[in-house]
PDB file of C-alpha atoms and ligand atoms in Angstrom:
ATOM      1  CA  MET A   1      -9.232  26.349  10.552  1.00 45.00           C
ATOM      2  CA  ALA A   2      -9.529  27.729  13.956  1.00 44.00           C
ATOM      3  CA  GLU A   3      -6.922  27.491  16.367  1.00 43.00           C
ATOM      4  CA  GLU A   4      -7.635  27.054  19.713  1.00 44.00           C
ATOM      5  CA  GLY A   5      -5.431  27.578  23.384  1.00 44.00           C
ATOM      6  CA  GLY A   6      -1.640  27.280  23.356  1.00 47.00           C
ATOM      7  CA  GLY A   7      -1.119  26.552  19.564  1.00 50.00           C
ATOM      8  CA  GLU A   8      -1.200  23.049  20.074  1.00 53.00           C
ATOM      9  CA  GLU A   9      -4.620  22.389  19.145  1.00 68.00           C
ATOM     10  CA  TYR A  10      -7.217  22.602  16.455  1.00 80.00           C
ATOM     11  CA  LEU A  11     -10.716  22.471  15.898  1.00 87.00           C
ATOM     12  CA  PHE A  12     -12.060  20.945  12.586  1.00 90.00           C
ATOM     13  CA  LYS A  13     -15.696  21.199  12.036  1.00 93.00           C
ATOM     14  CA  ILE A  14     -16.851  18.449   9.759  1.00 95.00           C
ATOM     15  CA  VAL A  15     -20.697  18.375   8.711  1.00 95.00           C
ATOM     16  CA  VAL A  16     -22.491  14.781   7.675  1.00 97.00           C
ATOM     17  CA  ILE A  17     -25.481  15.353   5.302  1.00 96.00           C
ATOM     18  CA  GLY A  18     -27.320  12.918   2.889  1.00 97.00           C
ATOM     19  CA  ASP A  19     -31.283  12.248   3.336  1.00 97.00           C
ATOM     20  CA  SER A  20     -32.651  10.754   6.070  1.00 97.00           C
ATOM     21  CA  ALA A  21     -32.196   7.747   7.588  1.00 98.00           C
ATOM     22  CA  VAL A  22     -29.139   6.947   5.439  1.00 98.00           C
ATOM     23  CA  GLY A  23     -27.545   6.409   9.069  1.00 98.00           C
ATOM     24  CA  LYS A  24     -25.965   9.969   9.395  1.00 98.00           C
ATOM     25  CA  SER A  25     -25.984   9.631  13.022  1.00 98.00           C
ATOM     26  CA  ASN A  26     -25.586   6.240  13.522  1.00 98.00           C
ATOM     27  CA  LEU A  27     -21.454   7.556  11.726  1.00 98.00           C
ATOM     28  CA  LEU A  28     -21.427  10.197  14.244  1.00 97.00           C
ATOM     29  CA  SER A  29     -22.368   8.240  17.382  1.00 96.00           C
ATOM     30  CA  ARG A  30     -19.569   5.012  16.123  1.00 97.00           C
ATOM     31  CA  PHE A  31     -17.100   7.469  15.666  1.00 95.00           C
ATOM     32  CA  ALA A  32     -17.572   9.557  18.586  1.00 94.00           C
ATOM     33  CA  ARG A  33     -18.758   6.810  21.035  1.00 94.00           C
ATOM     34  CA  ASP A  34     -18.278   3.493  19.800  1.00 96.00           C
ATOM     35  CA  GLU A  35     -22.420   3.893  20.065  1.00 97.00           C
ATOM     36  CA  PHE A  36     -25.099   2.250  17.346  1.00 98.00           C
ATOM     37  CA  ASP A  37     -29.031   2.410  17.714  1.00 97.00           C
ATOM     38  CA  HIS A  38     -31.222   0.274  16.049  1.00 96.00           C
ATOM     39  CA  ASN A  39     -34.220   2.179  16.458  1.00 95.00           C
ATOM     40  CA  SER A  40     -32.925   6.001  15.977  1.00 94.00           C
ATOM     41  CA  LYS A  41     -35.284   8.866  15.857  1.00 95.00           C
ATOM     42  CA  ALA A  42     -35.060  11.235  13.065  1.00 96.00           C
ATOM     43  CA  THR A  43     -32.819  13.963  13.803  1.00 95.00           C
ATOM     44  CA  ILE A  44     -34.760  17.405  14.617  1.00 93.00           C
ATOM     45  CA  GLY A  45     -32.707  20.560  13.712  1.00 90.00           C
ATOM     46  CA  VAL A  46     -28.796  20.406  14.750  1.00 92.00           C
ATOM     47  CA  GLU A  47     -26.305  18.328  16.998  1.00 92.00           C
ATOM     48  CA  PHE A  48     -22.918  18.181  17.286  1.00 91.00           C
ATOM     49  CA  GLN A  49     -20.021  16.180  18.873  1.00 92.00           C
ATOM     50  CA  THR A  50     -16.669  16.724  19.976  1.00 92.00           C
ATOM     51  CA  GLN A  51     -14.202  13.812  19.095  1.00 91.00           C
ATOM     52  CA  VAL A  52     -10.278  14.366  20.009  1.00 91.00           C
ATOM     53  CA  VAL A  53      -8.154  12.800  17.199  1.00 88.00           C
ATOM     54  CA  GLN A  54      -4.106  12.071  16.887  1.00 85.00           C
ATOM     55  CA  VAL A  55      -2.862  13.821  13.609  1.00 82.00           C
ATOM     56  CA  ASP A  56       0.775  13.622  13.487  1.00 82.00           C
ATOM     57  CA  GLY A  57       1.590  13.328  16.894  1.00 85.00           C
ATOM     58  CA  LYS A  58      -0.808  16.863  17.643  1.00 86.00           C
ATOM     59  CA  GLU A  59      -4.407  17.064  18.538  1.00 88.00           C
ATOM     60  CA  VAL A  60      -7.096  17.706  16.618  1.00 88.00           C
ATOM     61  CA  LYS A  61     -10.561  18.381  18.007  1.00 91.00           C
ATOM     62  CA  ALA A  62     -13.043  17.215  15.266  1.00 93.00           C
ATOM     63  CA  GLN A  63     -15.932  18.991  16.046  1.00 94.00           C
ATOM     64  CA  VAL A  64     -18.787  17.420  13.635  1.00 96.00           C
ATOM     65  CA  TRP A  65     -21.983  18.517  13.001  1.00 95.00           C
ATOM     66  CA  ASP A  66     -24.959  16.292  12.302  1.00 96.00           C
ATOM     67  CA  THR A  67     -28.622  17.199  11.275  1.00 92.00           C
ATOM     68  CA  ALA A  68     -32.381  16.451  10.105  1.00 94.00           C
ATOM     69  CA  GLY A  69     -32.336  14.686   6.121  1.00 94.00           C
ATOM     70  CA  GLN A  70     -36.010  15.785   6.170  1.00 93.00           C
ATOM     71  CA  GLU A  71     -36.050  19.069   4.947  1.00 87.00           C
ATOM     72  CA  ARG A  72     -38.813  19.664   8.182  1.00 86.00           C
ATOM     73  CA  PHE A  73     -36.936  19.328  10.804  1.00 87.00           C
ATOM     74  CA  ARG A  74     -33.664  20.823   9.131  1.00 81.00           C
ATOM     75  CA  ALA A  75     -32.209  24.002  10.752  1.00 73.00           C
ATOM     76  CA  VAL A  76     -30.926  27.235   8.843  1.00 73.00           C
ATOM     77  CA  THR A  77     -28.432  25.797   5.873  1.00 77.00           C
ATOM     78  CA  SER A  78     -25.735  28.769   6.072  1.00 78.00           C
ATOM     79  CA  ALA A  79     -25.857  29.034   9.765  1.00 81.00           C
ATOM     80  CA  TYR A  80     -25.056  24.472   9.526  1.00 87.00           C
ATOM     81  CA  TYR A  81     -22.328  24.861   7.125  1.00 87.00           C
ATOM     82  CA  ARG A  82     -20.458  27.905   8.690  1.00 84.00           C
ATOM     83  CA  GLY A  83     -17.007  27.860   9.025  1.00 85.00           C
ATOM     84  CA  ALA A  84     -16.815  23.980   8.143  1.00 89.00           C
ATOM     85  CA  VAL A  85     -13.716  22.820   6.656  1.00 89.00           C
ATOM     86  CA  GLY A  86     -14.918  18.720   5.665  1.00 93.00           C
ATOM     87  CA  ALA A  87     -17.906  17.439   4.873  1.00 95.00           C
ATOM     88  CA  LEU A  88     -19.152  13.969   4.853  1.00 97.00           C
ATOM     89  CA  ILE A  89     -21.902  13.552   2.096  1.00 97.00           C
ATOM     90  CA  VAL A  90     -23.466  10.283   2.674  1.00 98.00           C
ATOM     91  CA  TYR A  91     -26.282   7.553   1.157  1.00 98.00           C
ATOM     92  CA  ASP A  92     -27.640   3.956   1.674  1.00 98.00           C
ATOM     93  CA  ILE A  93     -26.316   1.541  -0.669  1.00 98.00           C
ATOM     94  CA  THR A  94     -29.799  -0.449  -0.011  1.00 98.00           C
ATOM     95  CA  ARG A  95     -31.340   3.239  -1.287  1.00 98.00           C
ATOM     96  CA  LYS A  96     -30.723   3.955  -5.255  1.00 98.00           C
ATOM     97  CA  THR A  97     -32.591   7.217  -4.326  1.00 98.00           C
ATOM     98  CA  THR A  98     -30.301   8.713  -1.768  1.00 98.00           C
ATOM     99  CA  PHE A  99     -27.147   7.891  -4.113  1.00 98.00           C
ATOM    100  CA  GLU A 100     -29.080  10.175  -6.547  1.00 98.00           C
ATOM    101  CA  SER A 101     -30.068  12.844  -4.231  1.00 97.00           C
ATOM    102  CA  THR A 102     -26.047  12.821  -3.497  1.00 97.00           C
ATOM    103  CA  LYS A 103     -25.704  15.526  -6.548  1.00 95.00           C
ATOM    104  CA  ARG A 104     -27.955  18.224  -4.805  1.00 93.00           C
ATOM    105  CA  TRP A 105     -26.527  17.555  -1.177  1.00 93.00           C
ATOM    106  CA  LEU A 106     -23.126  18.177  -3.222  1.00 92.00           C
ATOM    107  CA  ASP A 107     -24.949  21.480  -4.914  1.00 89.00           C
ATOM    108  CA  GLU A 108     -26.308  22.826  -1.683  1.00 88.00           C
ATOM    109  CA  LEU A 109     -22.384  22.088   0.162  1.00 87.00           C
ATOM    110  CA  ASN A 110     -20.440  24.119  -3.208  1.00 82.00           C
ATOM    111  CA  ASN A 111     -22.790  27.335  -3.155  1.00 79.00           C
ATOM    112  CA  VAL A 112     -22.638  27.448   0.706  1.00 69.00           C
ATOM    113  CA  ASP A 113     -18.832  26.583   0.261  1.00 61.00           C
ATOM    114  CA  LEU A 114     -17.929  29.690  -2.847  1.00 63.00           C
ATOM    115  CA  GLU A 115     -19.651  31.961  -0.070  1.00 63.00           C
ATOM    116  CA  SER A 116     -17.066  31.249   2.157  1.00 63.00           C
ATOM    117  CA  ILE A 117     -14.114  31.065  -0.182  1.00 61.00           C
ATOM    118  CA  THR A 118     -15.266  34.513  -1.643  1.00 63.00           C
ATOM    119  CA  THR A 119     -15.494  35.842   2.339  1.00 64.00           C
ATOM    120  CA  ARG A 120     -12.430  35.019   2.594  1.00 60.00           C
ATOM    121  CA  LEU A 121     -10.765  35.955  -0.616  1.00 60.00           C
ATOM    122  CA  VAL A 122     -12.188  39.196   0.275  1.00 60.00           C
ATOM    123  CA  LYS A 123     -10.442  39.697   3.351  1.00 59.00           C
ATOM    124  CA  ARG A 124      -7.125  38.629   2.283  1.00 56.00           C
ATOM    125  CA  ILE A 125      -7.227  41.339  -0.575  1.00 58.00           C
ATOM    126  CA  GLY A 126      -8.178  44.025   2.466  1.00 53.00           C
ATOM    127  CA  ILE A 127     -11.211  45.628   0.177  1.00 50.00           C
ATOM    128  CA  ALA A 128     -14.833  46.187   1.413  1.00 50.00           C
ATOM    129  CA  TYR A 129     -16.756  42.950   1.023  1.00 50.00           C
ATOM    130  CA  ASN A 130     -19.552  45.570  -0.288  1.00 48.00           C
ATOM    131  CA  THR A 131     -17.609  47.621  -2.525  1.00 48.00           C
ATOM    132  CA  TYR A 132     -15.823  43.830  -4.004  1.00 49.00           C
ATOM    133  CA  ILE A 133     -19.617  42.392  -4.644  1.00 50.00           C
ATOM    134  CA  VAL A 134     -20.730  45.536  -6.405  1.00 47.00           C
ATOM    135  CA  ALA A 135     -17.904  45.791  -8.290  1.00 45.00           C
ATOM    136  CA  LEU A 136     -17.817  41.650  -8.981  1.00 50.00           C
ATOM    137  CA  PHE A 137     -21.189  40.909  -9.669  1.00 46.00           C
ATOM    138  CA  SER A 138     -23.283  44.877 -11.056  1.00 40.00           C
ATOM    139  CA  ASP A 139     -20.440  47.184 -13.119  1.00 37.00           C
ATOM    140  CA  LEU A 140     -19.190  44.181 -15.140  1.00 40.00           C
ATOM    141  CA  ALA A 141     -23.123  44.126 -15.878  1.00 39.00           C
ATOM    142  CA  CYS A 142     -22.174  39.550 -16.159  1.00 36.00           C
ATOM    143  CA  ASP A 143     -24.850  37.066 -14.900  1.00 38.00           C
ATOM    144  CA  PHE A 144     -24.421  36.761 -11.218  1.00 39.00           C
ATOM    145  CA  HIS A 145     -24.372  33.170 -11.861  1.00 36.00           C
ATOM    146  CA  ILE A 146     -21.844  32.905 -14.258  1.00 36.00           C
ATOM    147  CA  LYS A 147     -19.336  35.810 -11.669  1.00 37.00           C
ATOM    148  CA  ARG A 148     -20.335  32.795  -9.366  1.00 39.00           C
ATOM    149  CA  VAL A 149     -19.310  30.301 -11.101  1.00 37.00           C
ATOM    150  CA  LYS A 150     -16.016  32.031 -12.523  1.00 35.00           C
ATOM    151  CA  LEU A 151     -14.816  32.866  -8.991  1.00 39.00           C
ATOM    152  CA  GLY A 152     -15.844  28.978  -7.796  1.00 36.00           C
ATOM    153  CA  VAL A 153     -13.116  27.831 -10.573  1.00 33.00           C
ATOM    154  CA  TYR A 154     -10.553  30.785  -9.340  1.00 32.00           C
ATOM    155  CA  GLY A 155     -11.957  29.099  -5.695  1.00 32.00           C
ATOM    156  CA  ALA A 156     -11.017  25.189  -6.118  1.00 33.00           C
ATOM    157  CA  HIS A 157      -7.459  26.044  -6.478  1.00 29.00           C
ATOM    158  CA  CYS A 158      -7.567  28.112  -3.040  1.00 33.00           C
ATOM    159  CA  ASP A 159      -6.442  25.526   0.037  1.00 35.00           C
ATOM    160  CA  THR A 160      -8.928  26.931   2.116  1.00 45.00           C
ATOM    161  CA  ALA A 161     -12.199  24.147   0.236  1.00 73.00           C
ATOM    162  CA  VAL A 162     -13.150  21.909   2.357  1.00 88.00           C
ATOM    163  CA  ALA A 163     -12.433  18.589   2.345  1.00 93.00           C
ATOM    164  CA  ARG A 164     -15.220  16.232   1.097  1.00 95.00           C
ATOM    165  CA  MET A 165     -15.915  12.765   1.315  1.00 97.00           C
ATOM    166  CA  LEU A 166     -18.969  10.900  -0.593  1.00 98.00           C
ATOM    167  CA  VAL A 167     -19.628   7.894   1.921  1.00 98.00           C
ATOM    168  CA  GLY A 168     -21.811   4.822   0.958  1.00 98.00           C
ATOM    169  CA  ASN A 169     -23.371   3.535   4.366  1.00 98.00           C
ATOM    170  CA  LYS A 170     -25.211   0.240   5.401  1.00 98.00           C
ATOM    171  CA  CYS A 171     -22.422  -1.843   3.731  1.00 98.00           C
ATOM    172  CA  ASP A 172     -23.475  -4.935   6.061  1.00 98.00           C
ATOM    173  CA  LEU A 173     -26.459  -5.082   4.008  1.00 98.00           C
ATOM    174  CA  ASP A 174     -24.778  -5.808   0.678  1.00 98.00           C
ATOM    175  CA  ASP A 175     -27.426  -8.609  -0.192  1.00 98.00           C
ATOM    176  CA  ILE A 176     -29.838  -6.206  -0.973  1.00 98.00           C
ATOM    177  CA  ARG A 177     -27.569  -3.263  -2.600  1.00 98.00           C
ATOM    178  CA  GLU A 178     -29.000  -0.867  -5.112  1.00 98.00           C
ATOM    179  CA  VAL A 179     -25.638   0.713  -5.788  1.00 98.00           C
ATOM    180  CA  SER A 180     -22.652  -0.740  -6.778  1.00 98.00           C
ATOM    181  CA  VAL A 181     -18.929   0.424  -5.460  1.00 98.00           C
ATOM    182  CA  GLU A 182     -18.608   1.252  -9.091  1.00 98.00           C
ATOM    183  CA  GLU A 183     -21.161   4.021  -9.569  1.00 98.00           C
ATOM    184  CA  GLY A 184     -20.167   5.103  -5.693  1.00 98.00           C
ATOM    185  CA  LYS A 185     -16.427   5.286  -7.417  1.00 98.00           C
ATOM    186  CA  SER A 186     -17.043   6.808 -10.605  1.00 97.00           C
ATOM    187  CA  LEU A 187     -19.777   9.742  -8.707  1.00 97.00           C
ATOM    188  CA  ALA A 188     -16.807  10.342  -6.667  1.00 97.00           C
ATOM    189  CA  GLU A 189     -14.301  10.374  -9.190  1.00 96.00           C
ATOM    190  CA  GLU A 190     -16.452  12.757 -11.237  1.00 95.00           C
ATOM    191  CA  GLU A 191     -17.434  15.691  -8.260  1.00 93.00           C
ATOM    192  CA  GLY A 192     -13.753  15.111  -7.203  1.00 93.00           C
ATOM    193  CA  LEU A 193     -14.282  13.656  -3.699  1.00 95.00           C
ATOM    194  CA  PHE A 194     -12.810  10.725  -1.704  1.00 96.00           C
ATOM    195  CA  PHE A 195     -15.463   7.775  -1.876  1.00 98.00           C
ATOM    196  CA  ILE A 196     -15.649   5.106   0.746  1.00 98.00           C
ATOM    197  CA  GLU A 197     -18.222   2.492   1.895  1.00 98.00           C
ATOM    198  CA  THR A 198     -18.769   2.372   5.493  1.00 98.00           C
ATOM    199  CA  SER A 199     -21.383   0.243   7.962  1.00 98.00           C
ATOM    200  CA  ALA A 200     -22.331   2.071  11.037  1.00 98.00           C
ATOM    201  CA  LEU A 201     -23.817  -1.206  12.006  1.00 98.00           C
ATOM    202  CA  ASP A 202     -21.164  -3.167  12.340  1.00 98.00           C
ATOM    203  CA  ALA A 203     -18.239  -0.514  12.216  1.00 98.00           C
ATOM    204  CA  THR A 204     -16.740  -0.820   9.023  1.00 98.00           C
ATOM    205  CA  ASN A 205     -14.352   1.916   7.842  1.00 98.00           C
ATOM    206  CA  VAL A 206     -16.420   4.656  10.465  1.00 97.00           C
ATOM    207  CA  MET A 207     -12.921   5.801  11.580  1.00 95.00           C
ATOM    208  CA  LYS A 208     -11.341   5.463   8.533  1.00 96.00           C
ATOM    209  CA  ALA A 209     -14.016   7.590   6.655  1.00 97.00           C
ATOM    210  CA  PHE A 210     -13.284  10.612   9.600  1.00 95.00           C
ATOM    211  CA  GLU A 211      -9.737   9.955   9.882  1.00 92.00           C
ATOM    212  CA  ILE A 212      -9.185  10.468   5.996  1.00 93.00           C
ATOM    213  CA  VAL A 213     -11.297  13.550   5.867  1.00 94.00           C
ATOM    214  CA  ILE A 214      -9.311  15.227   9.042  1.00 91.00           C
ATOM    215  CA  HIS A 215      -6.015  14.476   8.036  1.00 89.00           C
ATOM    216  CA  GLU A 216      -6.564  16.101   3.920  1.00 87.00           C
ATOM    217  CA  ILE A 217      -7.607  19.208   6.611  1.00 84.00           C
ATOM    218  CA  TYR A 218      -4.795  19.307   8.412  1.00 76.00           C
TER     219      TYR A 218
HETATM  220  P1  GTP B 301     -32.222  11.945  10.042  1.00 74.98           P
HETATM  221  O1  GTP B 301     -31.733  12.248  11.228  1.00 74.98           O
HETATM  222  O2  GTP B 301     -33.640  11.604   9.344  1.00 74.98           O
HETATM  223  O3  GTP B 301     -31.758  12.180   8.802  1.00 74.98           O
HETATM  224  O4  GTP B 301     -31.674   9.652   9.426  1.00 74.98           O
HETATM  225  P2  GTP B 301     -30.265   9.893   9.495  1.00 74.98           P
HETATM  226  O5  GTP B 301     -29.194   9.969   8.567  1.00 74.98           O
HETATM  227  O6  GTP B 301     -29.796  10.211  10.820  1.00 74.98           O
HETATM  228  O7  GTP B 301     -30.401   7.807  10.041  1.00 74.98           O
HETATM  229  P3  GTP B 301     -30.191   7.227  11.651  1.00 74.98           P
HETATM  230  O8  GTP B 301     -28.702   7.525  11.919  1.00 74.98           O
HETATM  231  O9  GTP B 301     -30.815   7.814  12.016  1.00 74.98           O
HETATM  232  O10 GTP B 301     -30.221   5.669  10.968  1.00 74.98           O
HETATM  233  C1  GTP B 301     -31.423   5.626  10.120  1.00 74.98           C
HETATM  234  C2  GTP B 301     -31.489   4.043  10.086  1.00 74.98           C
HETATM  235  O11 GTP B 301     -30.798   2.802   9.538  1.00 74.98           O
HETATM  236  C3  GTP B 301     -31.842   3.473  11.789  1.00 74.98           C
HETATM  237  O12 GTP B 301     -32.990   2.426  12.306  1.00 74.98           O
HETATM  238  C4  GTP B 301     -30.541   2.749  12.192  1.00 74.98           C
HETATM  239  O13 GTP B 301     -30.253   1.873  13.207  1.00 74.98           O
HETATM  240  C5  GTP B 301     -30.169   2.427  10.428  1.00 74.98           C
HETATM  241  N1  GTP B 301     -28.705   2.392  10.163  1.00 74.98           N
HETATM  242  C6  GTP B 301     -27.908   3.089  10.476  1.00 74.98           C
HETATM  243  N2  GTP B 301     -26.438   3.384   9.755  1.00 74.98           N
HETATM  244  C7  GTP B 301     -26.508   1.619   9.554  1.00 74.98           C
HETATM  245  C8  GTP B 301     -25.823   0.573   9.051  1.00 74.98           C
HETATM  246  O14 GTP B 301     -24.545   1.025   8.673  1.00 74.98           O
HETATM  247  N3  GTP B 301     -26.842  -0.254   8.781  1.00 74.98           N
HETATM  248  C9  GTP B 301     -27.623  -0.768   8.968  1.00 74.98           C
HETATM  249  N4  GTP B 301     -27.840  -2.138   8.874  1.00 74.98           N
HETATM  250  N5  GTP B 301     -28.262   0.115   9.519  1.00 74.98           N
HETATM  251  C10 GTP B 301     -27.894   1.140   9.745  1.00 74.98           C
HETATM  252 MG1   MG B 302     -30.274  11.594  11.895  1.00 74.98          MG
END
């Protein structure tokens, strides 16, 4: 959480991830400008929008980042996730493959999240980053991956973890649905995520999805 200005204003970075054409850019334009584009083009690189939201009488700026679902158009991953305190992991309820991909997106998010938590923990206990990493990962002669997982368990109890929401978009297309509400809910439970179905087209639950994440961060 970054504080700006006179201490009354907060800036939260939220990232939106998921396969191409699940509706990430339209969720963002619906949230920030109440707009929808039937012919939206695939995102290239990174875009972001800032929207002011009131939480408990305080002004919160949500800076929402949107990137390409297509690998070839994606920007450098770690830069995209850096400083994020909230994440929307989006799939399209009419395409099962996009639902199956959410695990991969979560893995990517968790890896970056873990790295930032590690860095923050290191800063908090005041030991030089390099010394800490060498001590943890090399000298103990343990497997690097196991150490990361252990740190993850520790990190999960840390109050600075990223607030995550699984979003099943295009719920206006219920008649050609390939992923049931129950499947979405159960994956979210398994992974410890919030869950919501949205429609960027008819605006169902779009504000709510962002508001829940922002409230959780706040
Ligand atoms: P990339 O930028 O390639 O990663 O795609 P994206 O996830 O940003 O998808 P985008 O928002 O561009 O939407 C893809 C297509 O789905 C567009 O044709 C949108 O009009 C359509 N779309 C997005 N959201 C909805 C929705 O809620 N309902 C319906 N019916 N169509 C949607
Ligand atoms: Mg896009």
